[in-house]
Amino acid sequence: MRCPFCGHSDTGVKNSRTTDDLSAIRRRRYCSECGGRFTTFERIQLRDLIVIKKDGNRVPFDRDKLARSVETALHKRPLQQGQIERVINSIIRHLETSGDVEIPTCTIGEMVMKALVQLDPVAYIRFSSVYHEFNSVSNFVDFISTMTETLDTLPDDGEGGH
């Protein structure tokens, strides 16, 4: 592993442990050249996924981009990082096991919204407003009205929320 600070190729592992949800191995590393310390994560990847963008372009699936989108929607919401990681890992696991190698962005967006509507309705609205490209207050009003009807049909999770 190359040092991100000085570029030296001889780095060592100080310690390794699994993440809380057992989806990755977290390694604390150090550089023998500059003494810099950094963390890497090792994850299982079942297959290389390709995302089909709205314009038809095909790009490699980027876990970090998905994570940033979900984390942006959940910014300052009362959730633990572990809950967010489980949502992201669940979406990725579903994508990898679906049998499809090429996945349209709309499929990924729908999966994120399905997870967020049950996890945090405010985050669901935030994500949906970008996904659906809301450009007026009436878009929000219509969407929230429809969302409220949808939430009323979801089973209660026993924790006072959906």
PDB file of C-alpha atoms in Angstrom:
ATOM      1  CA  MET A   1       0.000   0.000   0.000  1.00  0.00           C
ATOM      2  CA  ARG A   2       1.422   3.363  -1.069  1.00  0.00           C
ATOM      3  CA  CYS A   3       1.622   6.136   1.535  1.00  0.00           C
ATOM      4  CA  PRO A   4      -0.896   8.915   0.759  1.00  0.00           C
ATOM      5  CA  PHE A   5       1.461  11.504   2.266  1.00  0.00           C
ATOM      6  CA  CYS A   6       4.854  10.821   0.676  1.00  0.00           C
ATOM      7  CA  GLY A   7       4.089   8.125  -1.919  1.00  0.00           C
ATOM      8  CA  HIS A   8       6.537   5.621  -0.418  1.00  0.00           C
ATOM      9  CA  SER A   9       5.541   2.032  -1.229  1.00  0.00           C
ATOM     10  CA  ASP A  10       6.722   0.413   2.004  1.00  0.00           C
ATOM     11  CA  THR A  11       3.922   0.804   4.542  1.00  0.00           C
ATOM     12  CA  GLY A  12       3.097  -1.489   7.418  1.00  0.00           C
ATOM     13  CA  VAL A  13      -0.043  -2.531   9.241  1.00  0.00           C
ATOM     14  CA  LYS A  14      -0.185  -1.446  12.875  1.00  0.00           C
ATOM     15  CA  ASN A  15      -3.462  -3.268  13.623  1.00  0.00           C
ATOM     16  CA  SER A  16      -6.466  -4.818  11.875  1.00  0.00           C
ATOM     17  CA  ARG A  17     -10.019  -5.379  13.006  1.00  0.00           C
ATOM     18  CA  THR A  18     -13.434  -5.882  11.497  1.00  0.00           C
ATOM     19  CA  THR A  19     -15.939  -3.063  11.296  1.00  0.00           C
ATOM     20  CA  ASP A  20     -18.965  -3.184  13.610  1.00  0.00           C
ATOM     21  CA  ASP A  21     -21.195  -4.659  10.907  1.00  0.00           C
ATOM     22  CA  LEU A  22     -18.515  -7.195   9.849  1.00  0.00           C
ATOM     23  CA  SER A  23     -18.628  -5.919   6.254  1.00  0.00           C
ATOM     24  CA  ALA A  24     -14.993  -4.791   6.081  1.00  0.00           C
ATOM     25  CA  ILE A  25     -11.583  -5.008   7.684  1.00  0.00           C
ATOM     26  CA  ARG A  26     -10.220  -1.737   9.030  1.00  0.00           C
ATOM     27  CA  ARG A  27      -6.426  -1.514   8.929  1.00  0.00           C
ATOM     28  CA  ARG A  28      -4.372   1.160  10.705  1.00  0.00           C
ATOM     29  CA  ARG A  29      -1.220   1.646   8.648  1.00  0.00           C
ATOM     30  CA  TYR A  30       2.023   3.567   9.007  1.00  0.00           C
ATOM     31  CA  CYS A  31       4.693   4.674   6.570  1.00  0.00           C
ATOM     32  CA  SER A  32       8.261   3.584   7.322  1.00  0.00           C
ATOM     33  CA  GLU A  33       9.583   6.558   5.328  1.00  0.00           C
ATOM     34  CA  CYS A  34       7.685   9.613   6.668  1.00  0.00           C
ATOM     35  CA  GLY A  35       6.002   8.125   9.756  1.00  0.00           C
ATOM     36  CA  GLY A  36       2.519   9.074   8.503  1.00  0.00           C
ATOM     37  CA  ARG A  37      -0.453   7.074   9.769  1.00  0.00           C
ATOM     38  CA  PHE A  38      -3.620   6.325   7.803  1.00  0.00           C
ATOM     39  CA  THR A  39      -6.550   3.916   7.705  1.00  0.00           C
ATOM     40  CA  THR A  40      -7.643   1.613   4.900  1.00  0.00           C
ATOM     41  CA  PHE A  41     -10.762  -0.528   4.569  1.00  0.00           C
ATOM     42  CA  GLU A  42     -10.855  -3.880   2.824  1.00  0.00           C
ATOM     43  CA  ARG A  43     -14.295  -4.956   1.551  1.00  0.00           C
ATOM     44  CA  ILE A  44     -15.587  -7.945  -0.340  1.00  0.00           C
ATOM     45  CA  GLN A  45     -16.665  -7.118  -3.865  1.00  0.00           C
ATOM     46  CA  LEU A  46     -18.685  -9.876  -5.499  1.00  0.00           C
ATOM     47  CA  ARG A  47     -18.587  -8.424  -8.998  1.00  0.00           C
ATOM     48  CA  ASP A  48     -17.717  -5.292 -10.901  1.00  0.00           C
ATOM     49  CA  LEU A  49     -20.917  -3.328 -11.405  1.00  0.00           C
ATOM     50  CA  ILE A  50     -21.527  -0.818 -14.179  1.00  0.00           C
ATOM     51  CA  VAL A  51     -23.946   2.081 -13.717  1.00  0.00           C
ATOM     52  CA  ILE A  52     -25.971   3.213 -16.710  1.00  0.00           C
ATOM     53  CA  LYS A  53     -26.388   6.970 -16.385  1.00  0.00           C
ATOM     54  CA  LYS A  54     -29.469   8.893 -17.595  1.00  0.00           C
ATOM     55  CA  ASP A  55     -27.582   9.987 -20.711  1.00  0.00           C
ATOM     56  CA  GLY A  56     -26.688   6.374 -21.559  1.00  0.00           C
ATOM     57  CA  ASN A  57     -23.045   6.583 -20.464  1.00  0.00           C
ATOM     58  CA  ARG A  58     -21.697   3.624 -18.543  1.00  0.00           C
ATOM     59  CA  VAL A  59     -19.402   4.160 -15.564  1.00  0.00           C
ATOM     60  CA  PRO A  60     -18.021   1.820 -12.895  1.00  0.00           C
ATOM     61  CA  PHE A  61     -20.136   1.652  -9.725  1.00  0.00           C
ATOM     62  CA  ASP A  62     -18.647   3.860  -7.019  1.00  0.00           C
ATOM     63  CA  ARG A  63     -19.436   2.814  -3.447  1.00  0.00           C
ATOM     64  CA  ASP A  64     -18.125   6.114  -2.125  1.00  0.00           C
ATOM     65  CA  LYS A  65     -20.491   8.110  -4.340  1.00  0.00           C
ATOM     66  CA  LEU A  66     -23.459   6.096  -3.040  1.00  0.00           C
ATOM     67  CA  ALA A  67     -22.253   6.589   0.530  1.00  0.00           C
ATOM     68  CA  ARG A  68     -21.860  10.358   0.037  1.00  0.00           C
ATOM     69  CA  SER A  69     -25.400  10.623  -1.363  1.00  0.00           C
ATOM     70  CA  VAL A  70     -26.907   8.703   1.542  1.00  0.00           C
ATOM     71  CA  GLU A  71     -24.802  10.549   4.127  1.00  0.00           C
ATOM     72  CA  THR A  72     -25.765  13.918   2.610  1.00  0.00           C
ATOM     73  CA  ALA A  73     -29.451  13.040   2.906  1.00  0.00           C
ATOM     74  CA  LEU A  74     -28.900  11.932   6.508  1.00  0.00           C
ATOM     75  CA  HIS A  75     -26.720  14.923   7.474  1.00  0.00           C
ATOM     76  CA  LYS A  76     -27.499  16.037  11.062  1.00  0.00           C
ATOM     77  CA  ARG A  77     -30.213  13.407  11.417  1.00  0.00           C
ATOM     78  CA  PRO A  78     -30.355  11.381  14.672  1.00  0.00           C
ATOM     79  CA  LEU A  79     -28.776   8.182  13.336  1.00  0.00           C
ATOM     80  CA  GLN A  80     -25.638   6.273  14.237  1.00  0.00           C
ATOM     81  CA  GLN A  81     -22.885   5.800  11.636  1.00  0.00           C
ATOM     82  CA  GLY A  82     -23.429   2.046  11.990  1.00  0.00           C
ATOM     83  CA  GLN A  83     -27.049   2.398  10.837  1.00  0.00           C
ATOM     84  CA  ILE A  84     -25.939   4.369   7.789  1.00  0.00           C
ATOM     85  CA  GLU A  85     -23.264   1.777   6.942  1.00  0.00           C
ATOM     86  CA  ARG A  86     -25.830  -1.027   7.206  1.00  0.00           C
ATOM     87  CA  VAL A  87     -28.131   0.759   4.739  1.00  0.00           C
ATOM     88  CA  ILE A  88     -25.291   1.322   2.277  1.00  0.00           C
ATOM     89  CA  ASN A  89     -24.020  -2.254   2.625  1.00  0.00           C
ATOM     90  CA  SER A  90     -27.526  -3.645   2.206  1.00  0.00           C
ATOM     91  CA  ILE A  91     -28.049  -1.713  -1.037  1.00  0.00           C
ATOM     92  CA  ILE A  92     -24.679  -2.832  -2.396  1.00  0.00           C
ATOM     93  CA  ARG A  93     -25.273  -6.450  -1.395  1.00  0.00           C
ATOM     94  CA  HIS A  94     -28.630  -6.372  -3.160  1.00  0.00           C
ATOM     95  CA  LEU A  95     -27.055  -4.878  -6.301  1.00  0.00           C
ATOM     96  CA  GLU A  96     -24.239  -7.434  -6.336  1.00  0.00           C
ATOM     97  CA  THR A  97     -26.559 -10.391  -5.871  1.00  0.00           C
ATOM     98  CA  SER A  98     -29.243  -9.228  -8.301  1.00  0.00           C
ATOM     99  CA  GLY A  99     -27.589 -10.999 -11.212  1.00  0.00           C
ATOM    100  CA  ASP A 100     -27.356  -7.793 -13.243  1.00  0.00           C
ATOM    101  CA  VAL A 101     -23.924  -6.357 -13.960  1.00  0.00           C
ATOM    102  CA  GLU A 102     -25.276  -3.167 -15.559  1.00  0.00           C
ATOM    103  CA  ILE A 103     -27.621  -1.197 -13.337  1.00  0.00           C
ATOM    104  CA  PRO A 104     -29.507   1.985 -14.292  1.00  0.00           C
ATOM    105  CA  THR A 105     -29.124   4.956 -11.952  1.00  0.00           C
ATOM    106  CA  CYS A 106     -32.891   4.967 -11.471  1.00  0.00           C
ATOM    107  CA  THR A 107     -32.718   1.472  -9.933  1.00  0.00           C
ATOM    108  CA  ILE A 108     -30.094   2.608  -7.441  1.00  0.00           C
ATOM    109  CA  GLY A 109     -32.054   5.785  -6.657  1.00  0.00           C
ATOM    110  CA  GLU A 110     -35.251   3.805  -6.039  1.00  0.00           C
ATOM    111  CA  MET A 111     -33.380   1.436  -3.712  1.00  0.00           C
ATOM    112  CA  VAL A 112     -31.968   4.354  -1.729  1.00  0.00           C
ATOM    113  CA  MET A 113     -35.392   5.983  -1.446  1.00  0.00           C
ATOM    114  CA  LYS A 114     -36.979   2.691  -0.334  1.00  0.00           C
ATOM    115  CA  ALA A 115     -34.375   2.388   2.425  1.00  0.00           C
ATOM    116  CA  LEU A 116     -34.613   6.047   3.485  1.00  0.00           C
ATOM    117  CA  VAL A 117     -38.407   6.232   3.648  1.00  0.00           C
ATOM    118  CA  GLN A 118     -38.318   3.573   6.365  1.00  0.00           C
ATOM    119  CA  LEU A 119     -35.192   4.870   8.092  1.00  0.00           C
ATOM    120  CA  ASP A 120     -35.777   8.629   8.188  1.00  0.00           C
ATOM    121  CA  PRO A 121     -38.586  10.476   6.359  1.00  0.00           C
ATOM    122  CA  VAL A 122     -36.688  13.798   6.373  1.00  0.00           C
ATOM    123  CA  ALA A 123     -33.688  12.177   4.688  1.00  0.00           C
ATOM    124  CA  TYR A 124     -36.083  10.556   2.235  1.00  0.00           C
ATOM    125  CA  ILE A 125     -37.449  13.981   1.258  1.00  0.00           C
ATOM    126  CA  ARG A 126     -33.950  15.426   0.953  1.00  0.00           C
ATOM    127  CA  PHE A 127     -32.752  12.610  -1.299  1.00  0.00           C
ATOM    128  CA  SER A 128     -35.962  12.590  -3.327  1.00  0.00           C
ATOM    129  CA  SER A 129     -35.827  16.329  -3.964  1.00  0.00           C
ATOM    130  CA  VAL A 130     -32.485  15.890  -5.716  1.00  0.00           C
ATOM    131  CA  TYR A 131     -33.401  12.588  -7.373  1.00  0.00           C
ATOM    132  CA  HIS A 132     -36.678  13.956  -8.774  1.00  0.00           C
ATOM    133  CA  GLU A 133     -35.087  17.357  -9.504  1.00  0.00           C
ATOM    134  CA  PHE A 134     -37.638  19.433  -7.597  1.00  0.00           C
ATOM    135  CA  ASN A 135     -37.593  23.005  -8.831  1.00  0.00           C
ATOM    136  CA  SER A 136     -40.499  24.607  -6.974  1.00  0.00           C
ATOM    137  CA  VAL A 137     -42.231  24.594  -3.612  1.00  0.00           C
ATOM    138  CA  SER A 138     -45.269  22.946  -5.196  1.00  0.00           C
ATOM    139  CA  ASN A 139     -43.060  19.955  -6.103  1.00  0.00           C
ATOM    140  CA  PHE A 140     -42.265  19.558  -2.396  1.00  0.00           C
ATOM    141  CA  VAL A 141     -45.890  19.999  -1.316  1.00  0.00           C
ATOM    142  CA  ASP A 142     -47.138  17.413  -3.817  1.00  0.00           C
ATOM    143  CA  PHE A 143     -44.373  14.989  -2.905  1.00  0.00           C
ATOM    144  CA  ILE A 144     -44.886  15.330   0.857  1.00  0.00           C
ATOM    145  CA  SER A 145     -48.624  14.838   0.422  1.00  0.00           C
ATOM    146  CA  THR A 146     -48.027  11.607  -1.494  1.00  0.00           C
ATOM    147  CA  MET A 147     -45.322  10.538   0.952  1.00  0.00           C
ATOM    148  CA  THR A 148     -47.624  11.045   3.945  1.00  0.00           C
ATOM    149  CA  GLU A 149     -50.185   8.742   2.351  1.00  0.00           C
ATOM    150  CA  THR A 150     -47.426   6.160   1.724  1.00  0.00           C
ATOM    151  CA  LEU A 151     -46.116   6.361   5.294  1.00  0.00           C
ATOM    152  CA  ASP A 152     -49.626   5.811   6.646  1.00  0.00           C
ATOM    153  CA  THR A 153     -49.720   2.446   4.851  1.00  0.00           C
ATOM    154  CA  LEU A 154     -46.324   1.220   6.166  1.00  0.00           C
ATOM    155  CA  PRO A 155     -46.344  -1.147   9.182  1.00  0.00           C
ATOM    156  CA  ASP A 156     -45.128   0.397  12.421  1.00  0.00           C
ATOM    157  CA  ASP A 157     -41.614  -0.817  13.297  1.00  0.00           C
ATOM    158  CA  GLY A 158     -42.345  -0.828  17.021  1.00  0.00           C
ATOM    159  CA  GLU A 159     -40.039   2.132  17.718  1.00  0.00           C
ATOM    160  CA  GLY A 160     -42.540   4.904  17.193  1.00  0.00           C
ATOM    161  CA  GLY A 161     -41.374   5.623  13.626  1.00  0.00           C
ATOM    162  CA  HIS A 162     -41.296   4.067  10.221  1.00  0.00           C
TER     163      HIS A 162
END
